[in-house]
Backbone as JSON, one array per atom type, in Angstrom:
{
  "sequence": "MSTQAFKTLISRAVPLPNENVDTDQIIPARFLKATTREGFGENLFRDWRFDEAGNLKSDFVLNKTDYQGQIMIAGKNFGCGSSREHAAWALADFGFRAVVSSFFADIFKGNALNNGLLPVQVSEEFLQTVLRELVNNPKLELTINLENQNISVQALGLAETFEINPYKKACLINGYDDIDYLLNQMGNILTFETEKSYPS",
  "N": [[-143.38, -28.5, 38.85], [-140.64, -26.73, 37.69], [-138.36, -27.53, 35.03], [-135.07, -28.19, 33.7], [-134.35, -26.37, 30.78], [-134.6, -27.83, 27.56], [-132.96, -28.03, 24.63], [-130.76, -28.53, 22.67], [-128.9, -31.43, 23.03], [-125.77, -32.73, 23.53], [-124.04, -35.57, 24.04], [-122.28, -38.32, 25.6], [-123.24, -41.81, 25.85], [-125.12, -44.3, 27.67], [-125.38, -47.7, 27.35], [-128.13, -49.91, 27.53], [-129.15, -52.67, 26.63], [-131.2, -54.47, 27.21], [-134.41, -55.83, 26.64], [-137.92, -55.04, 27.2], [-137.8, -53.78, 29.74], [-139.08, -53.15, 32.83], [-140.98, -50.89, 34.98], [-140.65, -51.6, 37.64], [-138.18, -52.74, 37.68], [-136.67, -50.55, 37.01], [-137.1, -48.79, 39.19], [-137.42, -50.26, 42.14], [-140.38, -51.36, 43.93], [-140.22, -51.15, 46.71], [-138.95, -48.8, 47.27], [-140.63, -46.66, 47.01], [-141.72, -44.95, 48.87], [-141.26, -42.25, 49.42], [-142.5, -38.94, 48.75], [-141.6, -36.79, 47.35], [-139.59, -35.77, 44.51], [-136.87, -36.0, 44.69], [-133.82, -37.82, 45.27], [-134.36, -40.38, 44.32], [-132.66, -41.32, 42.4], [-130.46, -42.65, 43.51], [-131.34, -45.19, 43.91], [-131.88, -46.18, 41.45], [-132.37, -48.8, 39.2], [-131.81, -50.59, 41.28], [-131.67, -53.36, 42.09], [-130.21, -54.42, 40.09], [-127.88, -52.99, 40.07], [-126.69, -53.32, 42.57], [-125.49, -55.86, 44.88], [-126.8, -58.33, 47.23], [-125.57, -57.63, 49.56], [-125.25, -54.99, 49.35], [-123.21, -54.03, 47.8], [-121.66, -52.62, 44.9], [-122.29, -54.03, 41.7], [-119.88, -55.02, 39.56], [-120.19, -55.71, 36.91], [-122.42, -54.49, 35.88], [-123.76, -52.04, 33.72], [-124.13, -49.33, 34.55], [-122.32, -49.14, 36.55], [-119.87, -49.2, 35.42], [-116.99, -47.45, 34.66], [-116.28, -46.74, 32.12], [-118.54, -46.09, 30.73], [-120.59, -43.3, 30.51], [-122.63, -40.33, 30.73], [-125.52, -38.4, 29.61], [-127.5, -39.64, 28.25], [-129.47, -42.47, 27.85], [-129.35, -45.51, 26.12], [-131.69, -47.66, 25.32], [-133.16, -50.98, 25.3], [-135.86, -52.42, 23.3], [-139.31, -51.66, 24.09], [-139.22, -50.18, 26.53], [-139.82, -49.25, 29.89], [-142.19, -50.54, 30.5], [-144.89, -52.23, 32.31], [-145.97, -51.3, 35.61], [-147.6, -48.11, 36.26], [-146.02, -46.27, 37.59], [-144.8, -43.08, 38.33], [-142.42, -42.64, 39.47], [-140.37, -43.97, 38.18], [-139.54, -42.38, 36.04], [-138.73, -40.21, 37.59], [-136.52, -41.33, 38.94], [-134.67, -41.88, 36.88], [-134.21, -39.29, 35.87], [-133.25, -38.04, 38.18], [-130.89, -39.41, 38.56], [-129.38, -38.38, 36.57], [-129.88, -38.6, 33.87], [-131.03, -37.19, 30.82], [-132.3, -37.9, 28.58], [-133.84, -40.74, 27.04], [-133.3, -43.26, 24.74], [-134.98, -45.39, 22.55], [-136.46, -48.11, 20.66], [-139.08, -48.48, 21.14], [-141.48, -47.33, 23.49], [-143.3, -47.81, 26.52], [-146.56, -46.46, 26.76], [-147.52, -45.04, 29.07], [-145.2, -44.67, 30.58], [-143.81, -43.06, 28.79], [-145.36, -40.72, 28.78], [-145.08, -39.97, 31.5], [-142.33, -39.49, 31.57], [-142.04, -37.28, 29.83], [-143.47, -35.42, 31.3], [-141.74, -34.88, 33.31], [-139.42, -33.71, 32.46], [-137.74, -35.44, 31.11], [-136.61, -36.68, 28.14], [-138.09, -38.9, 25.94], [-136.9, -40.61, 23.21], [-137.94, -41.98, 20.35], [-136.76, -44.28, 18.1], [-135.89, -45.98, 14.99], [-135.64, -49.58, 14.89], [-133.37, -50.43, 13.6], [-131.63, -48.19, 13.72], [-131.33, -48.06, 16.5], [-130.08, -50.57, 17.14], [-127.7, -50.34, 15.72], [-126.39, -48.23, 17.04], [-126.18, -49.35, 19.62], [-124.47, -51.54, 19.1], [-122.16, -50.18, 18.27], [-121.46, -48.8, 20.57], [-120.42, -50.77, 22.19], [-117.83, -51.12, 21.27], [-116.89, -48.55, 21.29], [-117.07, -46.66, 23.82], [-117.0, -43.92, 24.13], [-118.53, -42.74, 22.26], [-120.48, -40.13, 20.89], [-123.74, -38.7, 20.93], [-126.14, -36.57, 19.36], [-128.92, -34.75, 20.23], [-131.38, -32.89, 18.93], [-133.89, -31.07, 19.92], [-135.54, -29.01, 19.0], [-135.47, -29.32, 16.21], [-136.31, -31.89, 16.15], [-134.57, -34.12, 15.87], [-132.2, -36.76, 15.9], [-128.82, -37.65, 16.04], [-125.73, -39.28, 15.1], [-122.76, -38.29, 14.66], [-120.25, -39.46, 14.16], [-120.89, -41.85, 12.99], [-122.36, -41.21, 10.85], [-125.1, -41.25, 11.05], [-128.56, -40.41, 11.24], [-131.78, -39.5, 12.38], [-135.23, -38.52, 12.41], [-137.62, -37.74, 15.01], [-140.78, -38.2, 16.67], [-142.86, -36.02, 18.64], [-145.17, -34.84, 21.02], [-146.54, -31.68, 20.31], [-147.2, -29.79, 22.34], [-145.87, -30.82, 24.62], [-143.3, -30.67, 23.64], [-142.93, -27.88, 23.49], [-143.05, -27.3, 26.22], [-140.75, -28.68, 27.21], [-138.66, -27.38, 25.8], [-138.78, -24.86, 26.9], [-138.47, -25.38, 29.55], [-140.7, -25.74, 31.14], [-143.27, -26.82, 33.42], [-146.66, -28.1, 33.54], [-148.1, -26.14, 34.95], [-146.39, -23.93, 34.85], [-146.53, -23.45, 32.11], [-149.21, -22.64, 31.77], [-149.22, -20.31, 33.35], [-147.49, -18.79, 31.85], [-149.07, -18.25, 29.75], [-150.81, -16.41, 30.67], [-151.21, -13.7, 29.91], [-152.41, -13.95, 27.37], [-154.69, -15.34, 28.12], [-156.0, -13.48, 29.8], [-156.45, -11.46, 27.94], [-158.18, -12.77, 26.19], [-160.37, -13.2, 27.93], [-161.09, -10.56, 28.45], [-161.84, -9.56, 25.96], [-163.84, -11.25, 25.21], [-167.28, -11.56, 24.68], [-170.07, -11.88, 26.75], [-173.31, -13.36, 27.08], [-175.96, -11.32, 28.21]],
  "CA": [[-141.99, -28.16, 39.11], [-139.91, -26.38, 36.48], [-137.24, -28.39, 34.7], [-134.04, -27.55, 32.88], [-134.75, -26.26, 29.38], [-133.98, -28.82, 26.68], [-132.96, -27.63, 23.23], [-129.85, -29.46, 22.01], [-128.09, -32.19, 23.97], [-124.66, -33.5, 22.96], [-123.59, -36.35, 25.19], [-122.01, -39.75, 25.5], [-124.43, -42.58, 26.15], [-125.02, -45.52, 28.46], [-126.21, -48.72, 26.69], [-128.85, -50.91, 28.3], [-129.86, -53.33, 25.52], [-132.27, -55.35, 27.67], [-135.76, -55.51, 26.19], [-139.02, -55.18, 28.17], [-137.41, -53.31, 31.07], [-140.29, -52.58, 33.43], [-140.75, -49.82, 35.96], [-140.18, -52.17, 38.91], [-136.73, -52.92, 37.55], [-136.08, -49.22, 37.01], [-137.11, -48.37, 40.6], [-138.21, -51.27, 42.85], [-141.53, -50.85, 44.67], [-139.92, -50.88, 48.13], [-138.36, -47.47, 47.4], [-141.6, -45.67, 46.55], [-142.39, -44.34, 50.02], [-141.11, -40.8, 49.41], [-143.48, -38.24, 47.91], [-140.91, -35.79, 46.55], [-138.89, -36.39, 43.39], [-135.43, -36.06, 44.91], [-133.23, -38.96, 45.96], [-134.68, -41.67, 43.72], [-131.56, -41.75, 41.55], [-129.53, -43.57, 44.18], [-131.9, -46.54, 43.85], [-132.16, -46.53, 40.06], [-131.93, -50.18, 38.9], [-131.19, -51.01, 42.54], [-131.38, -54.8, 42.17], [-129.22, -54.73, 39.05], [-126.63, -52.27, 40.38], [-126.12, -53.74, 43.85], [-125.76, -57.22, 45.32], [-127.59, -58.39, 48.46], [-124.81, -56.99, 50.64], [-125.2, -53.55, 49.1], [-122.01, -53.69, 47.04], [-121.88, -52.42, 43.48], [-121.94, -55.13, 40.81], [-118.94, -54.45, 38.59], [-120.53, -56.03, 35.53], [-123.58, -53.74, 35.42], [-123.26, -50.93, 32.9], [-124.09, -48.06, 35.29], [-121.18, -49.17, 37.47], [-118.65, -49.21, 34.62], [-116.52, -46.09, 34.45], [-116.16, -46.46, 30.68], [-119.8, -45.54, 30.22], [-121.17, -42.17, 31.22], [-123.37, -39.46, 29.85], [-126.89, -38.03, 29.98], [-128.41, -40.35, 27.36], [-129.52, -43.93, 27.95], [-129.79, -46.22, 24.92], [-132.38, -48.79, 25.94], [-133.79, -51.96, 24.43], [-137.27, -52.24, 22.92], [-140.38, -51.72, 25.09], [-138.68, -49.66, 27.78], [-140.77, -48.59, 30.78], [-143.46, -51.26, 30.59], [-145.24, -52.58, 33.68], [-146.85, -50.39, 36.33], [-147.61, -46.73, 35.79], [-145.37, -45.4, 38.57], [-144.06, -41.93, 37.84], [-141.12, -42.67, 40.12], [-139.36, -44.47, 37.25], [-139.0, -41.19, 35.37], [-138.03, -39.43, 38.61], [-135.24, -41.96, 39.24], [-133.77, -41.67, 35.74], [-133.85, -37.88, 35.83], [-132.45, -37.72, 39.37], [-129.57, -40.01, 38.36], [-128.65, -37.5, 35.65], [-130.26, -38.78, 32.47], [-131.93, -36.19, 30.26], [-133.01, -38.52, 27.46], [-133.76, -42.19, 26.85], [-133.52, -43.6, 23.34], [-135.39, -46.77, 22.37], [-137.3, -48.3, 19.48], [-140.47, -48.47, 21.59], [-141.7, -47.02, 24.89], [-144.65, -47.96, 27.06], [-147.2, -45.15, 26.65], [-147.6, -44.33, 30.35], [-143.85, -44.22, 30.91], [-143.48, -41.96, 27.88], [-146.02, -39.53, 29.31], [-144.44, -39.6, 32.76], [-141.02, -38.93, 31.26], [-142.23, -35.93, 29.29], [-143.96, -34.55, 32.38], [-140.68, -34.68, 34.29], [-138.22, -33.17, 31.82], [-136.93, -36.52, 30.54], [-137.05, -36.82, 26.75], [-138.05, -40.22, 25.32], [-136.67, -40.48, 21.77], [-138.23, -43.25, 19.71], [-136.04, -44.41, 16.83], [-136.08, -47.27, 14.34], [-134.87, -50.68, 15.48], [-132.07, -50.44, 12.93], [-130.83, -47.12, 14.32], [-131.04, -48.46, 17.87], [-129.12, -51.67, 17.18], [-126.42, -49.83, 15.22], [-125.77, -47.46, 18.12], [-125.81, -50.28, 20.69], [-123.28, -52.29, 18.68], [-121.0, -49.29, 18.23], [-121.08, -48.44, 21.94], [-119.61, -51.86, 22.73], [-116.44, -50.88, 20.87], [-116.52, -47.15, 21.48], [-117.87, -46.08, 24.89], [-116.95, -42.46, 24.08], [-119.37, -42.29, 21.17], [-121.38, -39.05, 21.25], [-124.98, -38.5, 20.2], [-126.7, -35.23, 19.43], [-130.38, -34.7, 20.15], [-131.85, -31.52, 18.7], [-135.33, -31.14, 20.14], [-136.24, -28.05, 18.14], [-135.6, -29.92, 14.88], [-136.76, -33.27, 16.34], [-133.57, -34.91, 15.15], [-131.14, -37.39, 16.68], [-127.75, -38.0, 15.1], [-124.43, -39.75, 15.57], [-121.9, -37.77, 13.59], [-119.16, -40.39, 13.86], [-121.41, -42.98, 12.21], [-123.15, -40.7, 9.73], [-126.49, -41.65, 11.28], [-129.49, -39.37, 11.68], [-133.2, -39.79, 12.23], [-136.15, -37.61, 13.08], [-138.5, -38.42, 15.95], [-142.05, -37.53, 16.93], [-143.14, -35.6, 20.0], [-146.35, -34.0, 21.16], [-146.12, -30.28, 20.21], [-147.31, -29.13, 23.63], [-144.78, -31.28, 25.47], [-142.08, -30.12, 23.06], [-142.84, -26.49, 23.94], [-142.73, -27.31, 27.65], [-139.36, -29.08, 27.39], [-137.76, -26.35, 25.27], [-138.81, -23.71, 27.8], [-138.28, -25.79, 30.94], [-141.97, -25.54, 31.83], [-144.22, -27.89, 33.7], [-147.98, -27.68, 33.07], [-148.49, -24.89, 35.62], [-145.57, -22.87, 34.25], [-147.05, -23.15, 30.77], [-150.44, -21.86, 31.93], [-148.86, -18.98, 33.84], [-146.87, -18.07, 30.74], [-150.15, -17.87, 28.83], [-151.74, -15.57, 31.41], [-151.55, -12.52, 29.11], [-153.37, -14.35, 26.34], [-155.93, -15.7, 28.81], [-156.67, -12.24, 30.23], [-156.93, -10.77, 26.74], [-159.36, -13.5, 25.73], [-161.46, -12.93, 28.85], [-161.48, -9.15, 28.31], [-162.46, -9.33, 24.66], [-164.98, -12.15, 24.98], [-168.58, -11.0, 25.09], [-170.93, -12.86, 27.38], [-174.72, -12.96, 26.99], [-176.45, -10.65, 29.41]],
  "C": [[-141.29, -27.88, 37.79], [-138.74, -27.33, 36.28], [-136.23, -27.6, 33.88], [-134.48, -27.54, 31.42], [-133.94, -27.24, 28.52], [-134.09, -28.34, 25.24], [-132.08, -28.57, 22.41], [-128.98, -30.12, 23.07], [-127.03, -32.97, 23.19], [-124.01, -34.25, 24.1], [-123.15, -37.74, 24.78], [-123.25, -40.5, 25.99], [-124.1, -43.84, 26.95], [-125.93, -46.57, 27.82], [-126.85, -49.68, 27.68], [-129.73, -51.68, 27.32], [-131.01, -54.24, 25.92], [-133.62, -54.89, 27.13], [-136.76, -55.71, 27.33], [-138.6, -54.82, 29.6], [-138.62, -52.61, 31.69], [-139.96, -51.59, 34.54], [-140.32, -50.34, 37.32], [-138.7, -52.48, 38.87], [-136.02, -51.56, 37.58], [-136.01, -48.67, 38.44], [-138.01, -49.33, 41.37], [-139.26, -50.66, 43.77], [-141.19, -50.48, 46.11], [-139.31, -49.5, 48.34], [-139.34, -46.36, 47.03], [-142.29, -44.92, 47.69], [-142.31, -42.81, 50.0], [-142.12, -40.18, 48.45], [-142.86, -37.1, 47.11], [-140.04, -36.5, 45.52], [-137.4, -36.6, 43.63], [-135.03, -37.37, 45.59], [-133.51, -40.32, 45.34], [-133.53, -42.22, 42.87], [-130.63, -42.75, 42.2], [-130.04, -45.0, 44.17], [-132.34, -46.93, 42.44], [-131.56, -47.91, 39.75], [-131.24, -50.81, 40.12], [-130.78, -52.49, 42.54], [-130.43, -55.26, 41.07], [-127.87, -54.1, 39.39], [-125.92, -52.79, 41.61], [-126.42, -55.2, 44.13], [-126.51, -57.17, 46.64], [-126.89, -57.73, 49.64], [-124.69, -55.48, 50.45], [-123.97, -53.09, 48.36], [-122.35, -53.55, 45.56], [-121.47, -53.65, 42.68], [-121.11, -54.57, 39.66], [-119.34, -54.69, 37.15], [-121.77, -55.29, 35.02], [-123.15, -52.41, 34.82], [-123.19, -49.6, 33.66], [-122.93, -48.0, 36.27], [-119.84, -49.22, 36.74], [-118.21, -47.79, 34.31], [-116.37, -45.73, 32.98], [-117.4, -45.77, 30.13], [-120.32, -44.43, 31.12], [-121.92, -41.31, 30.23], [-124.8, -39.26, 30.31], [-127.94, -38.7, 29.1], [-128.33, -41.85, 27.64], [-130.03, -44.49, 26.64], [-130.37, -47.54, 25.39], [-133.0, -49.72, 24.9], [-135.27, -51.69, 24.21], [-138.22, -52.43, 24.09], [-139.88, -51.31, 26.47], [-139.79, -48.98, 28.58], [-142.13, -49.26, 30.85], [-143.76, -51.59, 32.06], [-146.15, -51.53, 34.31], [-146.65, -48.95, 35.88], [-146.82, -45.77, 36.67], [-144.52, -44.31, 37.93], [-142.63, -41.91, 38.38], [-140.01, -43.18, 39.19], [-138.72, -43.31, 36.49], [-138.23, -40.33, 36.35], [-136.63, -40.0, 38.84], [-134.23, -41.74, 38.12], [-133.29, -40.23, 35.68], [-132.95, -37.51, 37.0], [-131.04, -38.29, 39.26], [-128.72, -39.16, 37.41], [-128.97, -37.68, 34.18], [-131.23, -37.69, 32.03], [-132.72, -36.75, 29.08], [-132.82, -40.03, 27.51], [-134.13, -42.47, 25.4], [-133.89, -45.08, 23.25], [-136.21, -46.87, 21.1], [-138.77, -48.38, 19.84], [-140.52, -48.19, 23.09], [-143.13, -47.37, 25.29], [-145.28, -46.57, 27.14], [-147.21, -44.37, 27.97], [-146.22, -43.83, 30.77], [-143.47, -43.01, 30.05], [-144.1, -40.66, 28.37], [-145.4, -39.04, 30.6], [-143.07, -38.95, 32.53], [-141.15, -37.49, 30.78], [-142.69, -34.95, 30.36], [-142.87, -34.19, 33.38], [-139.35, -34.27, 33.66], [-137.28, -34.2, 31.25], [-137.46, -36.81, 29.15], [-136.95, -38.26, 26.27], [-137.95, -40.07, 23.8], [-136.87, -41.85, 21.13], [-137.61, -43.29, 18.32], [-136.37, -45.76, 16.19], [-135.23, -48.33, 15.04], [-133.48, -50.74, 14.87], [-131.13, -49.4, 13.52], [-130.39, -47.54, 15.72], [-129.94, -49.52, 17.92], [-127.74, -51.23, 16.69], [-125.68, -49.08, 16.31], [-125.33, -48.38, 19.26], [-124.56, -51.07, 20.33], [-122.04, -51.41, 18.72], [-120.52, -48.94, 19.63], [-120.25, -49.53, 22.62], [-118.13, -51.6, 22.46], [-115.96, -49.47, 21.16], [-117.4, -46.49, 22.53], [-117.91, -44.55, 24.86], [-117.78, -41.88, 22.93], [-120.36, -41.23, 21.65], [-122.61, -39.03, 20.34], [-125.42, -37.05, 20.35], [-128.21, -35.32, 19.27], [-130.78, -33.24, 20.05], [-133.38, -31.55, 18.79], [-136.09, -30.19, 19.23], [-136.47, -28.62, 16.74], [-136.12, -31.35, 14.92], [-135.87, -34.25, 15.59], [-132.57, -35.5, 16.13], [-130.08, -37.87, 15.71], [-126.53, -38.51, 15.83], [-123.44, -39.4, 14.47], [-120.83, -38.76, 13.19], [-119.59, -41.55, 12.98], [-122.17, -42.51, 10.97], [-124.61, -41.08, 9.83], [-127.33, -40.45, 11.71], [-130.92, -39.84, 11.44], [-134.01, -38.67, 12.87], [-137.01, -38.42, 14.04], [-139.73, -37.56, 16.2], [-142.15, -37.13, 18.4], [-144.38, -34.72, 19.99], [-145.93, -32.53, 21.17], [-146.18, -29.52, 21.54], [-146.16, -29.52, 24.55], [-143.42, -30.78, 24.95], [-141.87, -28.69, 23.53], [-142.47, -26.42, 25.41], [-141.27, -27.65, 27.89], [-138.39, -27.98, 26.94], [-137.67, -25.17, 26.23], [-138.57, -24.07, 29.26], [-139.53, -25.62, 31.78], [-142.57, -26.86, 32.28], [-145.59, -27.35, 33.28], [-148.41, -26.35, 33.67], [-147.69, -23.72, 35.05], [-146.13, -22.45, 32.89], [-148.31, -22.29, 30.86], [-150.13, -20.44, 32.4], [-148.25, -18.14, 32.73], [-147.92, -17.6, 29.72], [-151.14, -16.88, 29.46], [-152.17, -14.33, 30.62], [-152.59, -12.83, 28.06], [-154.73, -14.71, 26.95], [-156.71, -14.46, 29.22], [-157.21, -11.47, 29.04], [-158.19, -11.43, 26.21], [-160.57, -13.19, 26.6], [-161.99, -11.5, 28.69], [-162.28, -8.91, 27.04], [-163.7, -10.18, 24.42], [-166.27, -11.48, 25.47], [-169.46, -12.13, 25.62], [-172.39, -12.42, 27.23], [-175.2, -12.36, 28.28], [-177.75, -11.28, 29.91]]
}
């Protein structure tokens, strides 16, 4: 499935400083019955966002009107636990385009990249500085430049580079999934096949 091209994102951010947030907290197992990617956002952090009666918990950050934006600033070791791809689906469906943390579980990181959600790994110092500032300034904006692999907070004079697999970077910049990428290479594939000599 094609995704929205990602080049430069300028957005406010939602802080979730909790460490070791696992995929069952991101999207509880009881909501994994659907096989399409749509609709998972409404149950993102379901047990943290809602009480047993189904009412929104006013003290949870996603329910606070002060915080909004397409970037989540998450605590260390985000996305640990089971390998469910639905966690990335839920975050993307809710409206997040990037998650920033000082460490991601490898499987979650791969699932995120496969679904148009950019995991940006930063230093612990950068992460904690942004989290502290968001407490006092919910309107703080971050800029993520994927082409330059740079994340910055102009108001704080902060900037760092981040790593990303070159193939996944190309897919995100162009809004490709794996099939889109192969189809886009069809001309090169046909040329290779035409020019390649096979033993008779």
